[in-house]
Amino acid sequence: MAQEPTQIQLRNTLRQTFRERRRRLTNEEQAHFAQALVKQCEDSGVFASAKRVAIYKTNDGELDTQPLINHMWENGISVYLPVLHPFSDGHLLFIEYTQDSAMMVNGFGIQEPRLNCQHVCPLAALDVLFTPLVAFDGAGNRLGMGGGFYDRTLASLHDCIDRASPKVVGLAHDIQKTLSLPTEAWDIPLKWIMTPTKLYHF
Ligand SMILES: Nc1ncnc2c1ncn2[C@@H]1O[C@H](COP(=O)(O)OP(=O)(O)O)[C@@H](O)[C@H]1O
Ligand SMILES: [Mg+2]
């Protein structure tokens, strides 16, 4: 008799489904969505008075963040990218990213700035933190690539109910939305998710 899939198998199947779905988007669709995202950020006021914003380099069919990064550079917003923490296993640090940043390719094949302690921004000093995600649901639950890096990094913030910053905003294509996702105790849900067409607030 066939056995019920475990929650781990179910989450991995969902990851595969949603990753395939976004990888099938054409270059034209990706370019259109990336521009729509910039407009969405401007129109929604998500950056209102933001000075320091963390984002990530696009990988695996994710929304192309480079036009948004260029837009922030042009508007005098300091941009930060995640790098793997050198001694706090599974956590992220956020390093300033400029046109002059020395970059390297990490173990996931993603570009990241070279670790330089002088360029680190503490989490609480960021105004906005954009997170990648593989799928999200109607309650703001987030399924990532399976590394748990953002869950670990955001766990300390999650306990401070009155915190003002950073505003944590998931970025996703509209096709990454689903009705309901299976969650685990350590998953940190998102209050905000932005797609090229909509800013969700949960
Ligand atoms: N706050 C945390 N402390 C310790 N381990 C964690 C924490 N958050 C997540 N993890 C671990 O990270 C792994 C991946 O988390 P998961 O939520 O499945 O990935 P993702 O969020 O990338 O989809 C899990 O095995 C989980 O135990
Ligand atoms: Mg998680």
PDB file of C-alpha atoms and ligand atoms in Angstrom:
ATOM      1  CA  MET A   1       0.000   0.000   0.000  1.00  0.00           C
ATOM      2  CA  ALA A   2       1.307   3.466  -0.907  1.00  0.00           C
ATOM      3  CA  GLN A   3       2.387   5.500   2.103  1.00  0.00           C
ATOM      4  CA  GLU A   4       1.424   9.124   2.750  1.00  0.00           C
ATOM      5  CA  PRO A   5       4.301  11.456   1.800  1.00  0.00           C
ATOM      6  CA  THR A   6       6.035  12.957   4.810  1.00  0.00           C
ATOM      7  CA  GLN A   7       5.933  16.717   5.367  1.00  0.00           C
ATOM      8  CA  ILE A   8       9.602  16.896   4.226  1.00  0.00           C
ATOM      9  CA  GLN A   9       8.746  15.113   0.952  1.00  0.00           C
ATOM     10  CA  LEU A  10       5.719  17.332   0.440  1.00  0.00           C
ATOM     11  CA  ARG A  11       7.773  20.509   0.950  1.00  0.00           C
ATOM     12  CA  ASN A  12      10.481  19.243  -1.411  1.00  0.00           C
ATOM     13  CA  THR A  13       7.900  18.394  -4.090  1.00  0.00           C
ATOM     14  CA  LEU A  14       6.416  21.888  -3.759  1.00  0.00           C
ATOM     15  CA  ARG A  15       9.925  23.389  -4.078  1.00  0.00           C
ATOM     16  CA  GLN A  16      10.488  21.440  -7.310  1.00  0.00           C
ATOM     17  CA  THR A  17       7.087  22.421  -8.733  1.00  0.00           C
ATOM     18  CA  PHE A  18       7.467  26.125  -8.026  1.00  0.00           C
ATOM     19  CA  ARG A  19      11.104  26.268  -9.102  1.00  0.00           C
ATOM     20  CA  GLU A  20      10.231  24.627 -12.437  1.00  0.00           C
ATOM     21  CA  ARG A  21       7.333  26.998 -12.865  1.00  0.00           C
ATOM     22  CA  ARG A  22       9.467  30.137 -12.553  1.00  0.00           C
ATOM     23  CA  ARG A  23      12.307  28.679 -14.657  1.00  0.00           C
ATOM     24  CA  ARG A  24       9.817  28.325 -17.531  1.00  0.00           C
ATOM     25  CA  LEU A  25       9.249  32.109 -17.701  1.00  0.00           C
ATOM     26  CA  THR A  26      10.655  33.602 -20.904  1.00  0.00           C
ATOM     27  CA  ASN A  27      13.383  36.266 -20.976  1.00  0.00           C
ATOM     28  CA  GLU A  28      10.764  38.747 -22.185  1.00  0.00           C
ATOM     29  CA  GLU A  29       8.464  37.944 -19.252  1.00  0.00           C
ATOM     30  CA  GLN A  30      11.386  38.215 -16.819  1.00  0.00           C
ATOM     31  CA  ALA A  31      12.399  41.611 -18.226  1.00  0.00           C
ATOM     32  CA  HIS A  32       8.821  42.886 -18.045  1.00  0.00           C
ATOM     33  CA  PHE A  33       8.318  41.655 -14.446  1.00  0.00           C
ATOM     34  CA  ALA A  34      11.632  43.176 -13.317  1.00  0.00           C
ATOM     35  CA  GLN A  35      10.574  46.616 -14.600  1.00  0.00           C
ATOM     36  CA  ALA A  36       7.086  46.212 -13.100  1.00  0.00           C
ATOM     37  CA  LEU A  37       8.731  45.451  -9.759  1.00  0.00           C
ATOM     38  CA  VAL A  38      10.620  48.752  -9.785  1.00  0.00           C
ATOM     39  CA  LYS A  39       7.360  50.614 -10.453  1.00  0.00           C
ATOM     40  CA  GLN A  40       5.565  48.603  -7.768  1.00  0.00           C
ATOM     41  CA  CYS A  41       8.248  49.543  -5.222  1.00  0.00           C
ATOM     42  CA  GLU A  42       7.927  53.216  -6.113  1.00  0.00           C
ATOM     43  CA  ASP A  43       4.111  53.275  -6.211  1.00  0.00           C
ATOM     44  CA  SER A  44       3.662  51.322  -2.980  1.00  0.00           C
ATOM     45  CA  GLY A  45       6.021  53.562  -1.007  1.00  0.00           C
ATOM     46  CA  VAL A  46       7.842  50.504   0.357  1.00  0.00           C
ATOM     47  CA  PHE A  47      11.085  52.502   0.300  1.00  0.00           C
ATOM     48  CA  ALA A  48       9.629  55.627   1.870  1.00  0.00           C
ATOM     49  CA  SER A  49      12.641  57.302   3.514  1.00  0.00           C
ATOM     50  CA  ALA A  50      14.662  54.059   3.345  1.00  0.00           C
ATOM     51  CA  LYS A  51      18.433  54.585   3.399  1.00  0.00           C
ATOM     52  CA  ARG A  52      19.689  50.999   3.709  1.00  0.00           C
ATOM     53  CA  VAL A  53      18.050  48.115   1.827  1.00  0.00           C
ATOM     54  CA  ALA A  54      19.153  44.465   1.709  1.00  0.00           C
ATOM     55  CA  ILE A  55      18.286  42.461  -1.391  1.00  0.00           C
ATOM     56  CA  TYR A  56      19.814  39.442  -3.199  1.00  0.00           C
ATOM     57  CA  LYS A  57      21.280  38.495  -6.564  1.00  0.00           C
ATOM     58  CA  THR A  58      18.882  36.612  -8.827  1.00  0.00           C
ATOM     59  CA  ASN A  59      19.253  32.869  -9.273  1.00  0.00           C
ATOM     60  CA  ASP A  60      17.119  29.969 -10.540  1.00  0.00           C
ATOM     61  CA  GLY A  61      14.328  31.889 -12.331  1.00  0.00           C
ATOM     62  CA  GLU A  62      13.761  34.321  -9.458  1.00  0.00           C
ATOM     63  CA  LEU A  63      12.523  37.827 -10.213  1.00  0.00           C
ATOM     64  CA  ASP A  64      15.410  39.770 -11.726  1.00  0.00           C
ATOM     65  CA  THR A  65      16.459  42.174  -8.965  1.00  0.00           C
ATOM     66  CA  GLN A  66      19.153  44.043 -10.955  1.00  0.00           C
ATOM     67  CA  PRO A  67      16.846  46.810 -12.307  1.00  0.00           C
ATOM     68  CA  LEU A  68      15.666  47.429  -8.731  1.00  0.00           C
ATOM     69  CA  ILE A  69      19.274  47.494  -7.487  1.00  0.00           C
ATOM     70  CA  ASN A  70      20.169  50.019 -10.226  1.00  0.00           C
ATOM     71  CA  HIS A  71      17.146  52.107  -9.257  1.00  0.00           C
ATOM     72  CA  MET A  72      18.245  52.152  -5.610  1.00  0.00           C
ATOM     73  CA  TRP A  73      21.810  53.105  -6.558  1.00  0.00           C
ATOM     74  CA  GLU A  74      20.466  55.950  -8.703  1.00  0.00           C
ATOM     75  CA  ASN A  75      18.376  57.182  -5.784  1.00  0.00           C
ATOM     76  CA  GLY A  76      21.167  57.190  -3.206  1.00  0.00           C
ATOM     77  CA  ILE A  77      19.932  54.128  -1.294  1.00  0.00           C
ATOM     78  CA  SER A  78      22.712  51.921   0.100  1.00  0.00           C
ATOM     79  CA  VAL A  79      22.280  48.336  -1.117  1.00  0.00           C
ATOM     80  CA  TYR A  80      23.351  45.249   0.856  1.00  0.00           C
ATOM     81  CA  LEU A  81      23.628  41.597  -0.195  1.00  0.00           C
ATOM     82  CA  PRO A  82      23.603  38.482   2.008  1.00  0.00           C
ATOM     83  CA  VAL A  83      26.771  36.492   2.545  1.00  0.00           C
ATOM     84  CA  LEU A  84      27.134  33.297   4.537  1.00  0.00           C
ATOM     85  CA  HIS A  85      28.202  34.118   8.091  1.00  0.00           C
ATOM     86  CA  PRO A  86      31.826  32.968   8.572  1.00  0.00           C
ATOM     87  CA  PHE A  87      31.304  31.460  12.044  1.00  0.00           C
ATOM     88  CA  SER A  88      27.594  31.582  12.918  1.00  0.00           C
ATOM     89  CA  ASP A  89      26.617  28.494  10.931  1.00  0.00           C
ATOM     90  CA  GLY A  90      23.584  28.860   8.666  1.00  0.00           C
ATOM     91  CA  HIS A  91      23.147  32.588   9.359  1.00  0.00           C
ATOM     92  CA  LEU A  92      23.518  35.499   6.954  1.00  0.00           C
ATOM     93  CA  LEU A  93      25.446  38.769   7.158  1.00  0.00           C
ATOM     94  CA  PHE A  94      24.565  41.753   4.989  1.00  0.00           C
ATOM     95  CA  ILE A  95      27.446  43.458   3.135  1.00  0.00           C
ATOM     96  CA  GLU A  96      27.279  46.731   1.234  1.00  0.00           C
ATOM     97  CA  TYR A  97      27.098  46.311  -2.547  1.00  0.00           C
ATOM     98  CA  THR A  98      28.248  49.094  -4.882  1.00  0.00           C
ATOM     99  CA  GLN A  99      29.298  49.181  -8.526  1.00  0.00           C
ATOM    100  CA  ASP A 100      32.888  48.854  -7.260  1.00  0.00           C
ATOM    101  CA  SER A 101      32.364  45.885  -4.919  1.00  0.00           C
ATOM    102  CA  ALA A 102      34.791  43.000  -5.329  1.00  0.00           C
ATOM    103  CA  MET A 103      32.600  39.955  -5.933  1.00  0.00           C
ATOM    104  CA  MET A 104      33.119  36.205  -5.616  1.00  0.00           C
ATOM    105  CA  VAL A 105      30.940  33.190  -6.457  1.00  0.00           C
ATOM    106  CA  ASN A 106      29.709  31.274  -3.407  1.00  0.00           C
ATOM    107  CA  GLY A 107      29.020  27.539  -3.060  1.00  0.00           C
ATOM    108  CA  PHE A 108      25.526  27.992  -4.507  1.00  0.00           C
ATOM    109  CA  GLY A 109      26.930  29.580  -7.693  1.00  0.00           C
ATOM    110  CA  ILE A 110      25.559  32.993  -6.651  1.00  0.00           C
ATOM    111  CA  GLN A 111      27.679  36.151  -6.715  1.00  0.00           C
ATOM    112  CA  GLU A 112      28.340  37.737  -3.336  1.00  0.00           C
ATOM    113  CA  PRO A 113      30.544  40.633  -2.181  1.00  0.00           C
ATOM    114  CA  ARG A 114      33.821  39.671  -0.544  1.00  0.00           C
ATOM    115  CA  LEU A 115      33.489  39.591   3.225  1.00  0.00           C
ATOM    116  CA  ASN A 116      34.828  42.846   4.634  1.00  0.00           C
ATOM    117  CA  CYS A 117      33.801  43.588   8.210  1.00  0.00           C
ATOM    118  CA  GLN A 118      33.815  47.337   7.557  1.00  0.00           C
ATOM    119  CA  HIS A 119      31.030  46.861   5.021  1.00  0.00           C
ATOM    120  CA  VAL A 120      28.690  44.833   7.264  1.00  0.00           C
ATOM    121  CA  CYS A 121      25.330  46.360   8.193  1.00  0.00           C
ATOM    122  CA  PRO A 122      23.717  45.023  11.391  1.00  0.00           C
ATOM    123  CA  LEU A 123      20.251  43.595  10.773  1.00  0.00           C
ATOM    124  CA  ALA A 124      18.472  46.223  12.891  1.00  0.00           C
ATOM    125  CA  ALA A 125      20.144  49.063  10.960  1.00  0.00           C
ATOM    126  CA  LEU A 126      18.525  47.955   7.685  1.00  0.00           C
ATOM    127  CA  ASP A 127      15.330  49.809   6.762  1.00  0.00           C
ATOM    128  CA  VAL A 128      14.059  47.163   4.331  1.00  0.00           C
ATOM    129  CA  LEU A 129      15.147  43.547   3.856  1.00  0.00           C
ATOM    130  CA  PHE A 130      13.914  41.817   0.691  1.00  0.00           C
ATOM    131  CA  THR A 131      13.979  38.014   0.950  1.00  0.00           C
ATOM    132  CA  PRO A 132      13.855  35.507  -1.887  1.00  0.00           C
ATOM    133  CA  LEU A 133      11.291  32.710  -1.717  1.00  0.00           C
ATOM    134  CA  VAL A 134      10.155  29.691  -3.728  1.00  0.00           C
ATOM    135  CA  ALA A 135       6.438  29.812  -2.828  1.00  0.00           C
ATOM    136  CA  PHE A 136       4.139  31.831  -0.548  1.00  0.00           C
ATOM    137  CA  ASP A 137       0.558  31.405   0.567  1.00  0.00           C
ATOM    138  CA  GLY A 138      -2.450  33.476   1.529  1.00  0.00           C
ATOM    139  CA  ALA A 139      -1.233  33.842   5.119  1.00  0.00           C
ATOM    140  CA  GLY A 140       2.301  35.052   4.347  1.00  0.00           C
ATOM    141  CA  ASN A 141       3.947  31.673   4.915  1.00  0.00           C
ATOM    142  CA  ARG A 142       7.204  31.340   3.025  1.00  0.00           C
ATOM    143  CA  LEU A 143       8.835  28.277   1.464  1.00  0.00           C
ATOM    144  CA  GLY A 144      12.500  28.895   0.628  1.00  0.00           C
ATOM    145  CA  MET A 145      15.073  26.827  -1.233  1.00  0.00           C
ATOM    146  CA  GLY A 146      15.455  24.556   1.806  1.00  0.00           C
ATOM    147  CA  GLY A 147      18.528  26.012   3.521  1.00  0.00           C
ATOM    148  CA  GLY A 148      16.617  27.806   6.280  1.00  0.00           C
ATOM    149  CA  PHE A 149      19.051  30.776   6.108  1.00  0.00           C
ATOM    150  CA  TYR A 150      16.401  33.489   6.356  1.00  0.00           C
ATOM    151  CA  ASP A 151      14.487  31.579   9.067  1.00  0.00           C
ATOM    152  CA  ARG A 152      17.650  31.478  11.201  1.00  0.00           C
ATOM    153  CA  THR A 153      18.688  35.054  10.447  1.00  0.00           C
ATOM    154  CA  LEU A 154      15.221  36.487  11.133  1.00  0.00           C
ATOM    155  CA  ALA A 155      14.478  34.363  14.212  1.00  0.00           C
ATOM    156  CA  SER A 156      15.974  36.983  16.560  1.00  0.00           C
ATOM    157  CA  LEU A 157      13.837  39.752  15.041  1.00  0.00           C
ATOM    158  CA  HIS A 158      10.672  37.714  15.146  1.00  0.00           C
ATOM    159  CA  ASP A 159      10.599  37.812  18.947  1.00  0.00           C
ATOM    160  CA  CYS A 160      10.671  41.649  19.115  1.00  0.00           C
ATOM    161  CA  ILE A 161       7.064  42.596  18.632  1.00  0.00           C
ATOM    162  CA  ASP A 162       7.684  46.343  18.747  1.00  0.00           C
ATOM    163  CA  ARG A 163      10.624  46.454  16.371  1.00  0.00           C
ATOM    164  CA  ALA A 164      10.515  49.253  13.823  1.00  0.00           C
ATOM    165  CA  SER A 165      13.046  47.927  11.360  1.00  0.00           C
ATOM    166  CA  PRO A 166      13.838  46.317   9.113  1.00  0.00           C
ATOM    167  CA  LYS A 167      10.626  45.935   7.168  1.00  0.00           C
ATOM    168  CA  VAL A 168      10.958  42.374   5.830  1.00  0.00           C
ATOM    169  CA  VAL A 169       9.420  41.998   2.365  1.00  0.00           C
ATOM    170  CA  GLY A 170       9.365  38.760   0.356  1.00  0.00           C
ATOM    171  CA  LEU A 171       9.877  39.196  -3.396  1.00  0.00           C
ATOM    172  CA  ALA A 172       8.187  36.797  -5.807  1.00  0.00           C
ATOM    173  CA  HIS A 173       6.592  36.279  -9.169  1.00  0.00           C
ATOM    174  CA  ASP A 174       2.787  36.154  -9.036  1.00  0.00           C
ATOM    175  CA  ILE A 175       2.953  32.479 -10.119  1.00  0.00           C
ATOM    176  CA  GLN A 176       4.709  31.618  -6.828  1.00  0.00           C
ATOM    177  CA  LYS A 177       1.500  32.159  -4.839  1.00  0.00           C
ATOM    178  CA  THR A 178      -0.481  29.169  -3.630  1.00  0.00           C
ATOM    179  CA  LEU A 179      -3.507  28.772  -1.368  1.00  0.00           C
ATOM    180  CA  SER A 180      -1.811  27.155   1.608  1.00  0.00           C
ATOM    181  CA  LEU A 181       1.699  25.859   2.394  1.00  0.00           C
ATOM    182  CA  PRO A 182       2.744  23.195   4.936  1.00  0.00           C
ATOM    183  CA  THR A 183       4.791  24.969   7.627  1.00  0.00           C
ATOM    184  CA  GLU A 184       7.268  23.947  10.313  1.00  0.00           C
ATOM    185  CA  ALA A 185       7.784  25.445  13.775  1.00  0.00           C
ATOM    186  CA  TRP A 186      10.959  27.310  12.726  1.00  0.00           C
ATOM    187  CA  ASP A 187       9.473  28.955   9.605  1.00  0.00           C
ATOM    188  CA  ILE A 188       9.259  32.749   9.925  1.00  0.00           C
ATOM    189  CA  PRO A 189       6.158  34.031   8.120  1.00  0.00           C
ATOM    190  CA  LEU A 190       6.319  37.311   6.214  1.00  0.00           C
ATOM    191  CA  LYS A 191       4.165  40.373   6.905  1.00  0.00           C
ATOM    192  CA  TRP A 192       4.859  41.785   3.442  1.00  0.00           C
ATOM    193  CA  ILE A 193       5.250  40.152   0.026  1.00  0.00           C
ATOM    194  CA  MET A 194       5.723  42.080  -3.192  1.00  0.00           C
ATOM    195  CA  THR A 195       5.094  40.749  -6.687  1.00  0.00           C
ATOM    196  CA  PRO A 196       5.266  42.714  -9.953  1.00  0.00           C
ATOM    197  CA  THR A 197       1.522  43.385  -9.646  1.00  0.00           C
ATOM    198  CA  LYS A 198       0.784  43.611  -5.918  1.00  0.00           C
ATOM    199  CA  LEU A 199       2.038  44.377  -2.420  1.00  0.00           C
ATOM    200  CA  TYR A 200       0.481  41.884   0.007  1.00  0.00           C
ATOM    201  CA  HIS A 201       0.215  42.729   3.713  1.00  0.00           C
ATOM    202  CA  PHE A 202      -0.645  39.854   6.033  1.00  0.00           C
TER     203      PHE A 202
HETATM  204  N1  LIG B   1      15.974  29.138  13.719  1.00  0.00           N
HETATM  205  C1  LIG B   1      16.531  27.970  13.318  1.00  0.00           C
HETATM  206  N2  LIG B   1      17.435  27.349  14.103  1.00  0.00           N
HETATM  207  C2  LIG B   1      17.992  26.191  13.723  1.00  0.00           C
HETATM  208  N3  LIG B   1      17.729  25.565  12.563  1.00  0.00           N
HETATM  209  C3  LIG B   1      16.864  26.128  11.738  1.00  0.00           C
HETATM  210  C4  LIG B   1      16.210  27.376  12.066  1.00  0.00           C
HETATM  211  N4  LIG B   1      15.408  27.705  11.035  1.00  0.00           N
HETATM  212  C5  LIG B   1      15.532  26.716  10.118  1.00  0.00           C
HETATM  213  N5  LIG B   1      16.404  25.784  10.529  1.00  0.00           N
HETATM  214  C6  LIG B   1      16.753  24.547   9.806  1.00  0.00           C
HETATM  215  O1  LIG B   1      16.947  24.833   8.428  1.00  0.00           O
HETATM  216  C7  LIG B   1      16.501  23.740   7.649  1.00  0.00           C
HETATM  217  C8  LIG B   1      15.761  24.249   6.440  1.00  0.00           C
HETATM  218  O2  LIG B   1      14.635  25.017   6.841  1.00  0.00           O
HETATM  219  P1  LIG B   1      13.385  25.128   5.856  1.00  0.00           P
HETATM  220  O3  LIG B   1      12.354  25.975   6.523  1.00  0.00           O
HETATM  221  O4  LIG B   1      12.955  23.756   5.428  1.00  0.00           O
HETATM  222  O5  LIG B   1      14.036  25.853   4.594  1.00  0.00           O
HETATM  223  P2  LIG B   1      13.537  27.154   3.834  1.00  0.00           P
HETATM  224  O6  LIG B   1      13.053  28.145   4.850  1.00  0.00           O
HETATM  225  O7  LIG B   1      14.756  27.595   3.094  1.00  0.00           O
HETATM  226  O8  LIG B   1      12.419  26.686   2.949  1.00  0.00           O
HETATM  227  C9  LIG B   1      15.621  22.866   8.540  1.00  0.00           C
HETATM  228  O9  LIG B   1      16.208  21.605   8.636  1.00  0.00           O
HETATM  229  C10 LIG B   1      15.610  23.549   9.878  1.00  0.00           C
HETATM  230  O10 LIG B   1      15.790  22.662  10.931  1.00  0.00           O
HETATM  231 MG    MG B   2      11.580  27.835   6.247  1.00  0.00          MG
END
